[in-house]
PDB file of C-alpha atoms in Angstrom:
ATOM      1  CA  MET A1375       7.001   6.743  26.258  1.00  0.00           C
ATOM      2  CA  PRO A1376       4.736   4.550  24.069  1.00  0.00           C
ATOM      3  CA  LEU A1377       1.245   3.770  25.316  1.00  0.00           C
ATOM      4  CA  SER A1378       0.639   0.317  26.761  1.00  0.00           C
ATOM      5  CA  LEU A1379      -2.473  -1.702  25.947  1.00  0.00           C
ATOM      6  CA  HIS A1380      -3.741  -0.861  29.445  1.00  0.00           C
ATOM      7  CA  ASP A1381      -3.195   2.847  28.759  1.00  0.00           C
ATOM      8  CA  ILE A1382      -5.106   2.591  25.472  1.00  0.00           C
ATOM      9  CA  GLN A1383      -8.001   0.809  27.138  1.00  0.00           C
ATOM     10  CA  GLU A1384      -8.124   3.467  29.849  1.00  0.00           C
ATOM     11  CA  LEU A1385      -8.125   6.239  27.259  1.00  0.00           C
ATOM     12  CA  GLU A1386     -10.958   4.577  25.357  1.00  0.00           C
ATOM     13  CA  ALA A1387     -12.927   4.148  28.589  1.00  0.00           C
ATOM     14  CA  MET A1388     -12.543   7.875  29.248  1.00  0.00           C
ATOM     15  CA  ASN A1389     -13.410   8.736  25.626  1.00  0.00           C
ATOM     16  CA  LEU A1390      -9.946  10.197  25.213  1.00  0.00           C
ATOM     17  CA  SER A1391      -7.444   9.283  22.531  1.00  0.00           C
ATOM     18  CA  ASN A1392      -4.062   9.998  21.089  1.00  0.00           C
ATOM     19  CA  ALA A1393      -4.368  11.149  17.449  1.00  0.00           C
ATOM     20  CA  THR A1394      -2.089   8.402  16.172  1.00  0.00           C
ATOM     21  CA  ILE A1395      -3.890   5.718  18.144  1.00  0.00           C
ATOM     22  CA  GLU A1396      -7.239   7.002  16.898  1.00  0.00           C
ATOM     23  CA  LEU A1397      -6.033   6.903  13.284  1.00  0.00           C
ATOM     24  CA  LEU A1398      -4.801   3.329  13.638  1.00  0.00           C
ATOM     25  CA  ARG A1399      -8.008   2.317  15.416  1.00  0.00           C
ATOM     26  CA  THR A1400     -10.364   3.780  12.818  1.00  0.00           C
ATOM     27  CA  ARG A1401      -8.413   3.323   9.574  1.00  0.00           C
ATOM     28  CA  ARG A1402     -10.383   1.717   6.729  1.00  0.00           C
ATOM     29  CA  SER A1403      -9.514   0.928   3.136  1.00  0.00           C
ATOM     30  CA  ALA A1404     -11.587   2.451   0.335  1.00  0.00           C
ATOM     31  CA  PRO A1405     -11.983   0.722  -3.060  1.00  0.00           C
ATOM     32  CA  PRO A1406     -10.309   2.497  -5.995  1.00  0.00           C
ATOM     33  CA  VAL A1407     -13.668   3.208  -7.645  1.00  0.00           C
ATOM     34  CA  ALA A1408     -14.619   5.227  -4.548  1.00  0.00           C
ATOM     35  CA  LEU A1409     -11.443   7.321  -4.567  1.00  0.00           C
ATOM     36  CA  ALA A1410     -12.016  10.606  -6.346  1.00  0.00           C
ATOM     37  CA  GLY A1411     -11.447  14.330  -6.095  1.00  0.00           C
ATOM     38  CA  GLN A1412      -8.148  16.149  -6.076  1.00  0.00           C
ATOM     39  CA  GLY A1413      -5.082  14.071  -5.365  1.00  0.00           C
ATOM     40  CA  PRO A1414      -2.131  15.181  -3.260  1.00  0.00           C
ATOM     41  CA  THR A1415      -0.274  18.262  -4.410  1.00  0.00           C
ATOM     42  CA  ALA A1416       3.351  17.917  -5.475  1.00  0.00           C
ATOM     43  CA  GLU A1417       4.419  19.046  -2.009  1.00  0.00           C
ATOM     44  CA  GLU A1418       2.054  16.616  -0.293  1.00  0.00           C
ATOM     45  CA  ARG A1419       3.205  13.784  -2.533  1.00  0.00           C
ATOM     46  CA  GLU A1420       6.846  14.472  -1.656  1.00  0.00           C
ATOM     47  CA  LEU A1421       5.936  14.504   2.026  1.00  0.00           C
ATOM     48  CA  LEU A1422       4.003  11.229   1.717  1.00  0.00           C
ATOM     49  CA  LEU A1423       6.874   9.434   0.008  1.00  0.00           C
ATOM     50  CA  THR A1424       9.403  10.852   2.451  1.00  0.00           C
ATOM     51  CA  LEU A1425       7.361   9.598   5.390  1.00  0.00           C
ATOM     52  CA  ALA A1426       6.709   6.243   3.706  1.00  0.00           C
ATOM     53  CA  ALA A1427      10.454   5.699   3.401  1.00  0.00           C
ATOM     54  CA  ARG A1428      10.988   6.134   7.158  1.00  0.00           C
ATOM     55  CA  VAL A1429      10.854   2.435   8.030  1.00  0.00           C
ATOM     56  CA  PRO A1430      13.095  -0.060   9.828  1.00  0.00           C
ATOM     57  CA  ASP A1431      15.792  -1.003   7.332  1.00  0.00           C
ATOM     58  CA  HIS A1432      18.340  -3.564   8.510  1.00  0.00           C
ATOM     59  CA  GLY A1433      21.701  -2.715   6.954  1.00  0.00           C
ATOM     60  CA  LYS A1434      20.389   0.565   5.509  1.00  0.00           C
ATOM     61  CA  LEU A1435      19.993  -1.165   2.145  1.00  0.00           C
ATOM     62  CA  VAL A1436      16.885   0.784   1.053  1.00  0.00           C
ATOM     63  CA  PRO A1437      15.367  -2.345  -0.541  1.00  0.00           C
ATOM     64  CA  PHE A1438      12.496  -0.413  -2.111  1.00  0.00           C
ATOM     65  CA  ARG A1439      11.700   2.407  -4.514  1.00  0.00           C
ATOM     66  CA  PHE A1440       8.598   4.191  -5.800  1.00  0.00           C
ATOM     67  CA  ILE A1441       6.875   4.543  -9.175  1.00  0.00           C
ATOM     68  CA  VAL A1442       4.288   7.332  -9.292  1.00  0.00           C
ATOM     69  CA  PHE A1443       1.231   7.070 -11.537  1.00  0.00           C
ATOM     70  CA  GLU A1444      -0.864  10.223 -11.901  1.00  0.00           C
ATOM     71  CA  GLY A1445      -2.394  12.286 -14.673  1.00  0.00           C
ATOM     72  CA  PRO A1446      -1.805  10.864 -18.172  1.00  0.00           C
ATOM     73  CA  GLY A1447       0.648   8.348 -16.712  1.00  0.00           C
ATOM     74  CA  ARG A1448      -2.277   6.399 -15.256  1.00  0.00           C
ATOM     75  CA  ASP A1449      -3.861   6.071 -18.708  1.00  0.00           C
ATOM     76  CA  LYS A1450      -0.572   5.023 -20.288  1.00  0.00           C
ATOM     77  CA  ALA A1451      -0.173   2.338 -17.632  1.00  0.00           C
ATOM     78  CA  GLY A1452      -3.741   1.202 -18.271  1.00  0.00           C
ATOM     79  CA  GLU A1453      -3.042   0.800 -21.984  1.00  0.00           C
ATOM     80  CA  ILE A1454      -0.062  -1.415 -21.164  1.00  0.00           C
ATOM     81  CA  ILE A1455      -2.133  -3.538 -18.780  1.00  0.00           C
ATOM     82  CA  ALA A1456      -4.966  -3.891 -21.317  1.00  0.00           C
ATOM     83  CA  GLU A1457      -2.559  -4.750 -24.138  1.00  0.00           C
ATOM     84  CA  VAL A1458      -0.882  -7.528 -22.144  1.00  0.00           C
ATOM     85  CA  PHE A1459      -4.274  -8.795 -20.972  1.00  0.00           C
ATOM     86  CA  ALA A1460      -5.580  -8.889 -24.554  1.00  0.00           C
ATOM     87  CA  ALA A1461      -2.562 -10.867 -25.720  1.00  0.00           C
ATOM     88  CA  ALA A1462      -3.159 -13.465 -22.999  1.00  0.00           C
ATOM     89  CA  HIS A1463      -6.952 -13.458 -23.463  1.00  0.00           C
ATOM     90  CA  PRO A1464      -7.843 -13.069 -27.156  1.00  0.00           C
ATOM     91  CA  GLU A1465     -11.458 -13.797 -26.268  1.00  0.00           C
ATOM     92  CA  ALA A1466     -11.640 -10.699 -24.051  1.00  0.00           C
ATOM     93  CA  SER A1467     -14.538  -8.359 -24.759  1.00  0.00           C
ATOM     94  CA  ALA A1468     -14.378  -4.608 -25.172  1.00  0.00           C
ATOM     95  CA  ALA A1469     -15.813  -4.306 -21.655  1.00  0.00           C
ATOM     96  CA  ASP A1470     -13.072  -6.549 -20.293  1.00  0.00           C
ATOM     97  CA  LEU A1471     -10.377  -4.394 -21.867  1.00  0.00           C
ATOM     98  CA  ALA A1472     -12.032  -1.196 -20.675  1.00  0.00           C
ATOM     99  CA  LYS A1473     -11.898  -2.582 -17.139  1.00  0.00           C
ATOM    100  CA  GLU A1474      -8.190  -3.317 -17.477  1.00  0.00           C
ATOM    101  CA  ARG A1475      -7.497   0.182 -18.791  1.00  0.00           C
ATOM    102  CA  LYS A1476      -8.992   1.632 -15.607  1.00  0.00           C
ATOM    103  CA  ARG A1477      -6.883  -0.440 -13.211  1.00  0.00           C
ATOM    104  CA  LEU A1478      -4.661   2.489 -12.233  1.00  0.00           C
ATOM    105  CA  ALA A1479      -6.867   5.349 -13.419  1.00  0.00           C
ATOM    106  CA  GLN A1480      -9.605   5.542 -10.803  1.00  0.00           C
ATOM    107  CA  ALA A1481      -7.761   7.134  -7.893  1.00  0.00           C
ATOM    108  CA  PRO A1482      -6.031  10.451  -8.643  1.00  0.00           C
ATOM    109  CA  LEU A1483      -2.714   9.062  -7.398  1.00  0.00           C
ATOM    110  CA  VAL A1484      -1.324   5.543  -7.421  1.00  0.00           C
ATOM    111  CA  VAL A1485       2.111   4.748  -6.030  1.00  0.00           C
ATOM    112  CA  ALA A1486       3.796   1.441  -6.777  1.00  0.00           C
ATOM    113  CA  VAL A1487       6.118   0.331  -4.011  1.00  0.00           C
ATOM    114  CA  VAL A1488       8.850  -1.753  -5.624  1.00  0.00           C
ATOM    115  CA  SER A1489      10.678  -4.383  -3.593  1.00  0.00           C
ATOM    116  CA  ARG A1490      14.299  -4.677  -4.697  1.00  0.00           C
ATOM    117  CA  VAL A1491      16.096  -7.339  -2.709  1.00  0.00           C
ATOM    118  CA  ALA A1492      19.872  -7.328  -2.745  1.00  0.00           C
ATOM    119  CA  SER A1493      22.208 -10.154  -1.834  1.00  0.00           C
ATOM    120  CA  HIS A1494      23.741  -9.415   1.553  1.00  0.00           C
ATOM    121  CA  VAL A1495      25.812 -11.523   3.909  1.00  0.00           C
ATOM    122  CA  LYS A1496      24.049 -10.242   7.043  1.00  0.00           C
ATOM    123  CA  VAL A1497      20.578  -9.154   5.920  1.00  0.00           C
ATOM    124  CA  PRO A1498      18.224 -11.989   4.882  1.00  0.00           C
ATOM    125  CA  GLU A1499      16.010 -11.545   1.830  1.00  0.00           C
ATOM    126  CA  TRP A1500      12.908 -11.947   3.996  1.00  0.00           C
ATOM    127  CA  GLU A1501      13.810  -8.915   6.109  1.00  0.00           C
ATOM    128  CA  GLN A1502      14.243  -6.814   2.981  1.00  0.00           C
ATOM    129  CA  VAL A1503      10.843  -7.903   1.688  1.00  0.00           C
ATOM    130  CA  LEU A1504       9.263  -7.024   5.025  1.00  0.00           C
ATOM    131  CA  CYS A1505      10.858  -3.591   4.778  1.00  0.00           C
ATOM    132  CA  ALA A1506       9.053  -2.920   1.480  1.00  0.00           C
ATOM    133  CA  GLY A1507       5.811  -4.087   3.075  1.00  0.00           C
ATOM    134  CA  ALA A1508       6.335  -1.629   5.911  1.00  0.00           C
ATOM    135  CA  VAL A1509       6.765   1.124   3.326  1.00  0.00           C
ATOM    136  CA  CYS A1510       3.353   0.277   1.847  1.00  0.00           C
ATOM    137  CA  PHE A1511       1.590   0.604   5.174  1.00  0.00           C
ATOM    138  CA  ASN A1512       3.552   3.700   6.168  1.00  0.00           C
ATOM    139  CA  LEU A1513       2.357   5.314   2.952  1.00  0.00           C
ATOM    140  CA  GLU A1514      -1.247   4.407   3.714  1.00  0.00           C
ATOM    141  CA  ILE A1515      -1.037   5.792   7.247  1.00  0.00           C
ATOM    142  CA  ALA A1516       0.646   8.997   6.054  1.00  0.00           C
ATOM    143  CA  ALA A1517      -2.021   9.489   3.373  1.00  0.00           C
ATOM    144  CA  ASN A1518      -4.816   8.918   5.879  1.00  0.00           C
ATOM    145  CA  ALA A1519      -3.195  11.332   8.327  1.00  0.00           C
ATOM    146  CA  LEU A1520      -3.289  14.036   5.622  1.00  0.00           C
ATOM    147  CA  GLY A1521      -7.010  13.458   5.121  1.00  0.00           C
ATOM    148  CA  PHE A1522      -6.879  11.139   2.107  1.00  0.00           C
ATOM    149  CA  ALA A1523      -8.395   7.684   1.773  1.00  0.00           C
ATOM    150  CA  SER A1524      -6.379   4.804   0.372  1.00  0.00           C
ATOM    151  CA  ILE A1525      -6.123   1.121  -0.392  1.00  0.00           C
ATOM    152  CA  TRP A1526      -3.197  -1.278  -0.856  1.00  0.00           C
ATOM    153  CA  LEU A1527      -3.685  -3.632  -3.828  1.00  0.00           C
ATOM    154  CA  THR A1528      -1.691  -5.852  -6.137  1.00  0.00           C
ATOM    155  CA  GLU A1529      -3.941  -7.511  -8.807  1.00  0.00           C
ATOM    156  CA  TRP A1530      -2.742  -9.896 -11.521  1.00  0.00           C
ATOM    157  CA  PHE A1531      -0.504  -7.417 -13.331  1.00  0.00           C
ATOM    158  CA  ALA A1532       1.637  -6.977 -10.224  1.00  0.00           C
ATOM    159  CA  TYR A1533       2.956 -10.468 -10.974  1.00  0.00           C
ATOM    160  CA  ASP A1534       3.141 -10.276 -14.763  1.00  0.00           C
ATOM    161  CA  ARG A1535       6.750  -9.847 -15.849  1.00  0.00           C
ATOM    162  CA  THR A1536       5.775  -8.326 -19.209  1.00  0.00           C
ATOM    163  CA  VAL A1537       3.778  -5.574 -17.531  1.00  0.00           C
ATOM    164  CA  LEU A1538       6.464  -5.049 -14.901  1.00  0.00           C
ATOM    165  CA  ALA A1539       9.205  -4.755 -17.510  1.00  0.00           C
ATOM    166  CA  ARG A1540       7.202  -2.093 -19.336  1.00  0.00           C
ATOM    167  CA  PHE A1541       6.720  -0.269 -16.049  1.00  0.00           C
ATOM    168  CA  GLY A1542      10.516  -0.155 -15.747  1.00  0.00           C
ATOM    169  CA  LEU A1543      11.129  -2.912 -13.188  1.00  0.00           C
ATOM    170  CA  ALA A1544      14.331  -4.924 -13.391  1.00  0.00           C
ATOM    171  CA  GLU A1545      14.105  -8.710 -13.416  1.00  0.00           C
ATOM    172  CA  HIS A1546      14.951  -8.976  -9.720  1.00  0.00           C
ATOM    173  CA  GLU A1547      12.376  -6.376  -8.676  1.00  0.00           C
ATOM    174  CA  LYS A1548       8.815  -7.083  -7.572  1.00  0.00           C
ATOM    175  CA  ILE A1549       5.732  -5.070  -6.702  1.00  0.00           C
ATOM    176  CA  ALA A1550       5.040  -4.974  -2.971  1.00  0.00           C
ATOM    177  CA  GLY A1551       1.840  -3.065  -3.607  1.00  0.00           C
ATOM    178  CA  PHE A1552       0.005  -0.396  -5.530  1.00  0.00           C
ATOM    179  CA  ILE A1553      -1.212   2.245  -3.067  1.00  0.00           C
ATOM    180  CA  HIS A1554      -4.259   4.063  -4.467  1.00  0.00           C
ATOM    181  CA  ILE A1555      -4.816   7.488  -2.887  1.00  0.00           C
ATOM    182  CA  GLY A1556      -7.724   9.915  -3.209  1.00  0.00           C
ATOM    183  CA  HIS A1557     -10.700  11.298  -1.316  1.00  0.00           C
ATOM    184  CA  ASN A1558     -13.699   9.365  -0.066  1.00  0.00           C
ATOM    185  CA  ALA A1559     -16.231  11.095   2.153  1.00  0.00           C
ATOM    186  CA  GLY A1560     -18.648   8.191   2.412  1.00  0.00           C
ATOM    187  CA  PRO A1561     -18.861   5.900   5.445  1.00  0.00           C
ATOM    188  CA  ARG A1562     -16.836   2.706   5.204  1.00  0.00           C
ATOM    189  CA  GLU A1563     -17.902  -0.290   7.249  1.00  0.00           C
ATOM    190  CA  ASP A1564     -15.236  -2.058   9.216  1.00  0.00           C
ATOM    191  CA  ARG A1565     -14.580  -5.705   8.477  1.00  0.00           C
ATOM    192  CA  VAL A1566     -14.557  -8.354  11.161  1.00  0.00           C
ATOM    193  CA  ARG A1567     -11.307  -8.107  13.082  1.00  0.00           C
ATOM    194  CA  PRO A1568      -9.612 -11.034  14.840  1.00  0.00           C
ATOM    195  CA  GLN A1569     -10.350 -11.517  18.505  1.00  0.00           C
ATOM    196  CA  PHE A1570      -7.443 -10.537  20.744  1.00  0.00           C
ATOM    197  CA  SER A1571      -7.517 -13.945  22.473  1.00  0.00           C
ATOM    198  CA  GLU A1572      -7.268 -15.741  19.116  1.00  0.00           C
ATOM    199  CA  ILE A1573      -4.067 -14.101  17.949  1.00  0.00           C
ATOM    200  CA  VAL A1574      -2.094 -13.542  21.147  1.00  0.00           C
ATOM    201  CA  THR A1575      -0.242 -16.061  23.271  1.00  0.00           C
ATOM    202  CA  GLN A1576       2.041 -15.273  26.158  1.00  0.00           C
ATOM    203  CA  PHE A1577       5.207 -17.309  26.268  1.00  0.00           C
ATOM    204  CA  GLY A1578       5.905 -19.268  29.416  1.00  0.00           C
ATOM    205  CA  ILE A1579       2.332 -19.338  30.687  1.00  0.00           C
TER     206      ILE A1579
END
């Protein structure tokens, strides 16, 4: 039986916690520049993607897929990003282009979650998009549960059709997110979270 909010509060008051609740309560993003060390092994990567794909999926349409960037593939992707950036910004400096080349090369593993909406008489496009978003967060949680740090980003190139075409996306496909995964042992401060009373209303009261 899932824990109620009252149960969670009682556990926190007793300094007890469920491992999943504790992970969700303490999860933090880490910037790509802070993600280093050894990335997931091939077996860990397969596990992460398998778990990421276990999301609600109305109609069983699987409106998502993965593109994995690791090793030399990260550098190849960076060259594509820098080349497209240079074409759009001829005034760009060498430092600017070096920054673009590193976009997907800082963390040892980057996974692009691709949203691929299909026309369906019963399943709205919005629900399919939400499914891909759920995949992104599932992947983050799975990575964190295995001891990795992560961050979910997009950046400008996630919306550039030239870059996306060279990454192998079809015209109807979009990037839901690039999930950067690595290790980060340093402390990460939490950001300000919304107050419970500001985001919750109870219908009929």
